[in-house]
mmCIF file of C-alpha atoms in Angstrom:
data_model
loop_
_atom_site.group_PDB
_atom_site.id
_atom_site.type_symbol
_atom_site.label_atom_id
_atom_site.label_comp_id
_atom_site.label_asym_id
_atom_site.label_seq_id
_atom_site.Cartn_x
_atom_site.Cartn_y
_atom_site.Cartn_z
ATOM 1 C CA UNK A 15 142.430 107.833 84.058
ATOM 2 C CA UNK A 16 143.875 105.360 81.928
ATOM 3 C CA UNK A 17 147.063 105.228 82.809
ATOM 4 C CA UNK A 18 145.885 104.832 86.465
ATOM 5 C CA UNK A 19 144.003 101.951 85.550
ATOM 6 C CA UNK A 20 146.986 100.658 83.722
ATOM 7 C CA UNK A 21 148.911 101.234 86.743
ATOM 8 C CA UNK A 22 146.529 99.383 89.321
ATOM 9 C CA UNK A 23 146.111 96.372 86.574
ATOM 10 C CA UNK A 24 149.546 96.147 86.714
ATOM 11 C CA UNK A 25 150.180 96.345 90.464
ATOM 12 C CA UNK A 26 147.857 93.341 90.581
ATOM 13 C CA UNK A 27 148.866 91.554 87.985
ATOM 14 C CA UNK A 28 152.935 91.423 89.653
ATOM 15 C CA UNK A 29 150.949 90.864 93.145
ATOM 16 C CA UNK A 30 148.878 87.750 91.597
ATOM 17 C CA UNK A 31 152.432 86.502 90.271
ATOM 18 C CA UNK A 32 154.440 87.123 93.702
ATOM 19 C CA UNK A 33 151.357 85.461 95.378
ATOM 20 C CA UNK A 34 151.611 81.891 92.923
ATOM 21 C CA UNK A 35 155.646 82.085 93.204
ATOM 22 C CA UNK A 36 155.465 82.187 97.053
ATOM 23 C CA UNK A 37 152.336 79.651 96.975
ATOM 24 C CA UNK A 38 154.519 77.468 94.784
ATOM 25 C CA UNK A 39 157.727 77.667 96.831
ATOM 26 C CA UNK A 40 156.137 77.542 100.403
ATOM 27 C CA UNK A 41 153.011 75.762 99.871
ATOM 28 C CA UNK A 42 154.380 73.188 97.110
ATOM 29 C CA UNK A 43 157.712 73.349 96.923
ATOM 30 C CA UNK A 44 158.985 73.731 100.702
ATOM 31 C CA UNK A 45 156.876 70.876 102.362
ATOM 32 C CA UNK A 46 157.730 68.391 99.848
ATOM 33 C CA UNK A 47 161.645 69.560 99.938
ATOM 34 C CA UNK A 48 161.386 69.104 104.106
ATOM 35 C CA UNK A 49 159.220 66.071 103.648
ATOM 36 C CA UNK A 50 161.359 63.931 101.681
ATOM 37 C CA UNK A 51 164.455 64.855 103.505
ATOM 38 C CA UNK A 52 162.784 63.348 106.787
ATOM 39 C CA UNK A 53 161.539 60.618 105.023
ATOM 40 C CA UNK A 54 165.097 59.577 103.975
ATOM 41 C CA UNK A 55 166.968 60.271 107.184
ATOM 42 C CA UNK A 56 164.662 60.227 109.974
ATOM 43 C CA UNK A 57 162.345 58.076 108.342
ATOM 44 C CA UNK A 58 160.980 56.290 112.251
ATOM 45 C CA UNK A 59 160.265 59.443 113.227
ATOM 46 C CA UNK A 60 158.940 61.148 110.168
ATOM 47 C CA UNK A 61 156.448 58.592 110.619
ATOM 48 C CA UNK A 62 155.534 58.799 114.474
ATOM 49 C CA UNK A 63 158.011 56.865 115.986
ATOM 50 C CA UNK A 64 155.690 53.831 115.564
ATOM 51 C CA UNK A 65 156.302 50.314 117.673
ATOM 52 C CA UNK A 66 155.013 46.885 115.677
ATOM 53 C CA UNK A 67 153.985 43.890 117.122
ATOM 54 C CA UNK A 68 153.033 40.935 115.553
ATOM 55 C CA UNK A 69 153.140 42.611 112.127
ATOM 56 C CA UNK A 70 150.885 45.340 113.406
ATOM 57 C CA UNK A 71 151.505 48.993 114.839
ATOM 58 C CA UNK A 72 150.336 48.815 118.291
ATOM 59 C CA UNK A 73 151.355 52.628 119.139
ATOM 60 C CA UNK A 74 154.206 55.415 119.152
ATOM 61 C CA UNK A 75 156.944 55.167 121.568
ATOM 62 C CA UNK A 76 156.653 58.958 122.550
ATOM 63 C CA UNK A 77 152.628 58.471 123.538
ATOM 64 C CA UNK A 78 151.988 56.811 126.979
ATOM 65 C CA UNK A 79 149.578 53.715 126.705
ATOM 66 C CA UNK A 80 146.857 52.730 130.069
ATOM 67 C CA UNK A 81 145.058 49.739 130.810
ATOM 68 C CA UNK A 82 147.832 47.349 131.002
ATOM 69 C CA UNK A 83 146.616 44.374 132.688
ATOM 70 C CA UNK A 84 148.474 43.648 136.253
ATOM 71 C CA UNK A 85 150.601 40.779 134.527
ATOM 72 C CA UNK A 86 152.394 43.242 132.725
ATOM 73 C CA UNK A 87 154.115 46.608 133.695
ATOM 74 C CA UNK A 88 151.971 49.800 134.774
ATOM 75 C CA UNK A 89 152.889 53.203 133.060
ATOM 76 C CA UNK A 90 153.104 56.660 135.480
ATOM 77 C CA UNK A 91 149.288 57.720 136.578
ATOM 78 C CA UNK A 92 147.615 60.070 133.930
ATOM 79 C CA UNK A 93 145.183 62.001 136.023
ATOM 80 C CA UNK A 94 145.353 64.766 134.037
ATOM 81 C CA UNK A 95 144.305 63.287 130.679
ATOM 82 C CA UNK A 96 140.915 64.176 129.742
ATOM 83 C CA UNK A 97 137.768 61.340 129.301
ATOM 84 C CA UNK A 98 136.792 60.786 126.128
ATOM 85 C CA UNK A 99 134.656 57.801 124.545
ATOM 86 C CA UNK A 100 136.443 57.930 121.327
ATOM 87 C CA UNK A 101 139.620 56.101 122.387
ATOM 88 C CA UNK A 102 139.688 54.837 126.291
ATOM 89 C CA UNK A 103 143.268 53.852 125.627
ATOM 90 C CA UNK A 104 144.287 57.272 124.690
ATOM 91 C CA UNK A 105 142.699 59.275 125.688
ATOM 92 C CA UNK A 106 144.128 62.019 123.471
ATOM 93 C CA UNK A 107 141.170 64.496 123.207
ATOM 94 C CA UNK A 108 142.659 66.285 126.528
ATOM 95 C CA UNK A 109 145.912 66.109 127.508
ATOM 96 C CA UNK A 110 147.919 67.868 130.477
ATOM 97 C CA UNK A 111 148.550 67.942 134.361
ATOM 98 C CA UNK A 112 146.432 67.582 137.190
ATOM 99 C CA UNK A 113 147.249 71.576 137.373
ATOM 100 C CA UNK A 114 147.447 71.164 141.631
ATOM 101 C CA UNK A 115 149.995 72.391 143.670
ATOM 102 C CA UNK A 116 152.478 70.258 145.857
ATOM 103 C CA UNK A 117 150.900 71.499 149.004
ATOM 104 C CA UNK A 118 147.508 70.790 147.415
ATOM 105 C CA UNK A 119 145.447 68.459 149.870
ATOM 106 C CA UNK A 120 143.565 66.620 146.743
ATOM 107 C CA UNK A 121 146.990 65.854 145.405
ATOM 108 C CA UNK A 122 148.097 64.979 148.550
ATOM 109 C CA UNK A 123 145.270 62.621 148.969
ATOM 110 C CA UNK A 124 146.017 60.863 145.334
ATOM 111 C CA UNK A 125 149.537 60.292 145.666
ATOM 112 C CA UNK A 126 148.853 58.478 149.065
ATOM 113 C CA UNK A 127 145.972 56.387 147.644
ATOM 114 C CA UNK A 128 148.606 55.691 144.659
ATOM 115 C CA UNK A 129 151.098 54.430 146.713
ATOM 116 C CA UNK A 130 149.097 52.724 148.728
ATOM 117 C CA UNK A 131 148.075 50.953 145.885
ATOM 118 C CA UNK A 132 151.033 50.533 144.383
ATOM 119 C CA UNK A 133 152.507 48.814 147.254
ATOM 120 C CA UNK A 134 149.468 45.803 147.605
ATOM 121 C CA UNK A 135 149.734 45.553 143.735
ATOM 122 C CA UNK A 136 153.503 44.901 142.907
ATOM 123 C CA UNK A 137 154.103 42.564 146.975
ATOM 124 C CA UNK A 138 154.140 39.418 146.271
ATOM 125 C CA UNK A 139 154.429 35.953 148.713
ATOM 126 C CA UNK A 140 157.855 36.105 148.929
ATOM 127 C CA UNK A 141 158.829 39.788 148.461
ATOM 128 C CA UNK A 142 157.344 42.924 150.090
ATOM 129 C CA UNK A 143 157.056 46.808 148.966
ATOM 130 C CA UNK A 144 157.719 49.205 151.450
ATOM 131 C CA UNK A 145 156.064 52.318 151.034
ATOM 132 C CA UNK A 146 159.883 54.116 151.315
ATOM 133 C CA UNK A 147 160.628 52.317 147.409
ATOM 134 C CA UNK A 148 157.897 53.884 145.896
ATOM 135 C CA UNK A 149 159.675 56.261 143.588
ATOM 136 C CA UNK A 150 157.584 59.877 142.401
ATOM 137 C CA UNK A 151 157.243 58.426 139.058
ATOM 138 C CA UNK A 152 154.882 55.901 140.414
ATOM 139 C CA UNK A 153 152.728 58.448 142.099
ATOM 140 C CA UNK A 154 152.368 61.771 139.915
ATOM 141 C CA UNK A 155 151.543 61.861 136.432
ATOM 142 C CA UNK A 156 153.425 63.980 133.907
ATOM 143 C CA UNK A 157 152.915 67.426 132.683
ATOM 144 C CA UNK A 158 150.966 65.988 129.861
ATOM 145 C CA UNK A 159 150.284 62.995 130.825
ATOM 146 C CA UNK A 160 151.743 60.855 128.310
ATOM 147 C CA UNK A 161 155.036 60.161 129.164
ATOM 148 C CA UNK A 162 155.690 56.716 127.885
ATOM 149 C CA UNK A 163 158.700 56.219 130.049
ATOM 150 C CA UNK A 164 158.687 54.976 133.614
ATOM 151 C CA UNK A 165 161.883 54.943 135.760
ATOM 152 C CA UNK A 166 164.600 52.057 136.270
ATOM 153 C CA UNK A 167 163.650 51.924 139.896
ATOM 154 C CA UNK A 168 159.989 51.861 139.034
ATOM 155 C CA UNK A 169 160.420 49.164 136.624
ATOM 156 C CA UNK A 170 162.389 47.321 138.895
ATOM 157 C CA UNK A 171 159.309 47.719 141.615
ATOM 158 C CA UNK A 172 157.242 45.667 139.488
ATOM 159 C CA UNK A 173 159.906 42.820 138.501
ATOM 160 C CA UNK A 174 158.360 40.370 141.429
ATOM 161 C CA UNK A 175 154.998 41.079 140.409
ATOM 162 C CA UNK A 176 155.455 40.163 136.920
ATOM 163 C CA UNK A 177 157.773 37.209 137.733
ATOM 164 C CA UNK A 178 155.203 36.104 139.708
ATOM 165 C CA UNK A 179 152.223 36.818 137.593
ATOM 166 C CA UNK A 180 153.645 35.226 134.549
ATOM 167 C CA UNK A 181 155.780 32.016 136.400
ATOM 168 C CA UNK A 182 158.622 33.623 135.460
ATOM 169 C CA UNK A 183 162.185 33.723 137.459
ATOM 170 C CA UNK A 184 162.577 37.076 138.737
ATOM 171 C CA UNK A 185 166.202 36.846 137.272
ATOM 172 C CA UNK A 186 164.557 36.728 134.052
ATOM 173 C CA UNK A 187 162.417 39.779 134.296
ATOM 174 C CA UNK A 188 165.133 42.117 135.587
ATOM 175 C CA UNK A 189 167.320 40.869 132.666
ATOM 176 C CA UNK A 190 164.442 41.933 130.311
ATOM 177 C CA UNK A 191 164.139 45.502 132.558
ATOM 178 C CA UNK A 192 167.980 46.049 132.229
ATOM 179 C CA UNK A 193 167.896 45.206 128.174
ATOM 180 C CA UNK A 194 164.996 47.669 127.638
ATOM 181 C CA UNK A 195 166.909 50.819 129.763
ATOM 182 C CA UNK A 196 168.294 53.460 128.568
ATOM 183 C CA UNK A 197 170.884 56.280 129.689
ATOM 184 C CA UNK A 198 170.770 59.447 129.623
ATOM 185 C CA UNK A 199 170.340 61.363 126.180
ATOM 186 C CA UNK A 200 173.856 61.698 124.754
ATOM 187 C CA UNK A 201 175.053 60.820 128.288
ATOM 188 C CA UNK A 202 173.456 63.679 130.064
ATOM 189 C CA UNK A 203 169.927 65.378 129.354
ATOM 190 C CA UNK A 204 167.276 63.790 131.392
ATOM 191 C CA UNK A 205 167.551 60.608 132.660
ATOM 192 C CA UNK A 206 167.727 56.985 132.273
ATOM 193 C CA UNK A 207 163.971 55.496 131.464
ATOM 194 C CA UNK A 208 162.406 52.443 130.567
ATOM 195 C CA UNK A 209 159.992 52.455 127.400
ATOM 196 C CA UNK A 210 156.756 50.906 128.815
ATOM 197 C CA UNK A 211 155.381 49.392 125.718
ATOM 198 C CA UNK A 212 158.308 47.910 124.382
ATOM 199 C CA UNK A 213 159.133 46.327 127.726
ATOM 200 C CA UNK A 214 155.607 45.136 127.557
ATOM 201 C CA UNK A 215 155.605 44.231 123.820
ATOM 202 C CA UNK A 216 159.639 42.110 125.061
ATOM 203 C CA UNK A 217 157.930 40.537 128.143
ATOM 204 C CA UNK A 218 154.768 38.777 126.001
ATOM 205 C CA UNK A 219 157.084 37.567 123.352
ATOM 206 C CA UNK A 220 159.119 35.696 126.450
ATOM 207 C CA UNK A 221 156.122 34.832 128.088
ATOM 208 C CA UNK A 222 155.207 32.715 124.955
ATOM 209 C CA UNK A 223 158.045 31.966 124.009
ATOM 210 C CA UNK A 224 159.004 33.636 120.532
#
């Protein structure tokens, strides 16, 4: 009997120790090991990929923003994020697609209201959208509904609208689109994209001037 209860006190006495060295070395050791390594090489996107404006962070450049105003430039749809009262900018509580096939007639009936819409909103006095340059981008919402990317030809949609919207020289706005584009991911994964906030975050600096 006593040598069994030896036995079991020392089975759980090496378990306890195995338990604080792997505690120590996982839980401790590990995260602080992997932490500090992305702090001091990927230390933007360690931290969120943040974006700053005036001094402040204004949001991540891998999370899509709404609510732009019509002076500036409009992000892909997001009719699959869910409501939420917490943040209406967001909308981060529920995230995801609209979950409807292509042949579904609700979606069918969105993406013609969309681009309906999208052609009165971005025709201006002297330069009209024809429903035929509405890319899909400007339509359909991603699979999550944050993609904070629009497309080059989607961007370039809106350059009238903003020109006009801001008295700027359409010249000027496509110079800004074309800065803020970017190619392909090592010159080919996905495609080239325009960030929306920093475009946005570019065109209000030139708009007053900084």
């Amino acid at each position: 009997m006593n040598n069994s209860v030896a036995n079991t006190g020392r089975l759980l006495g090496a378990g306890l120790r195995a338990l604080l060295v792997l505690t120590v070395l996982t839980g401790v050791l590990y995260p602080l090991a992997v932490t500090g390594v992305a702090q001091a090489l990927f230390n933007h996107q360690a931290n969120g990929s943040e974006v700053k404006a005036d001094g402040k962070v204004v949001g991540s450049s891998l999370i899509g923003q709404q609510g732009y105003g019509l002076d500036y430039f409009q992000p892909r749809p997001a009719n699959g994020l869910g409501e939420n009262s917490v943040n209406t900018r967001y909308k981060l509580i529920l995230s995801g697609a609209t979950n409807r096939s292509g042949d579904n007639p609700e979606l069918i009936k969105w993406v013609k209201e969309a681009k309906a819409k999208v052609v009165k909103e971005n025709s201006t006095a002297d330069y009209k959208v024809k429903p035929s340059q509405v890319p899909a981008d400007a339509v359909t919402s991603s699979g999550s509904g944050l993609d904070p990317d629009i497309s080059p030809a989607y961007a370039d949609l809106q350059v009238h609208r903003v020109a006009e919207r801001n008295g700027l020289s359409v010249s000027q706005v496509r110079k800004l689109v074309d800065a803020h584009t970017e190619g392909r991911t090592l010159g080919f994964m996905g495609e080239p994209r325009v960030n929306v906030l920093e475009l946005n975050i570019a065109l209000k600096a030139l708009v007053e001037g900084d």
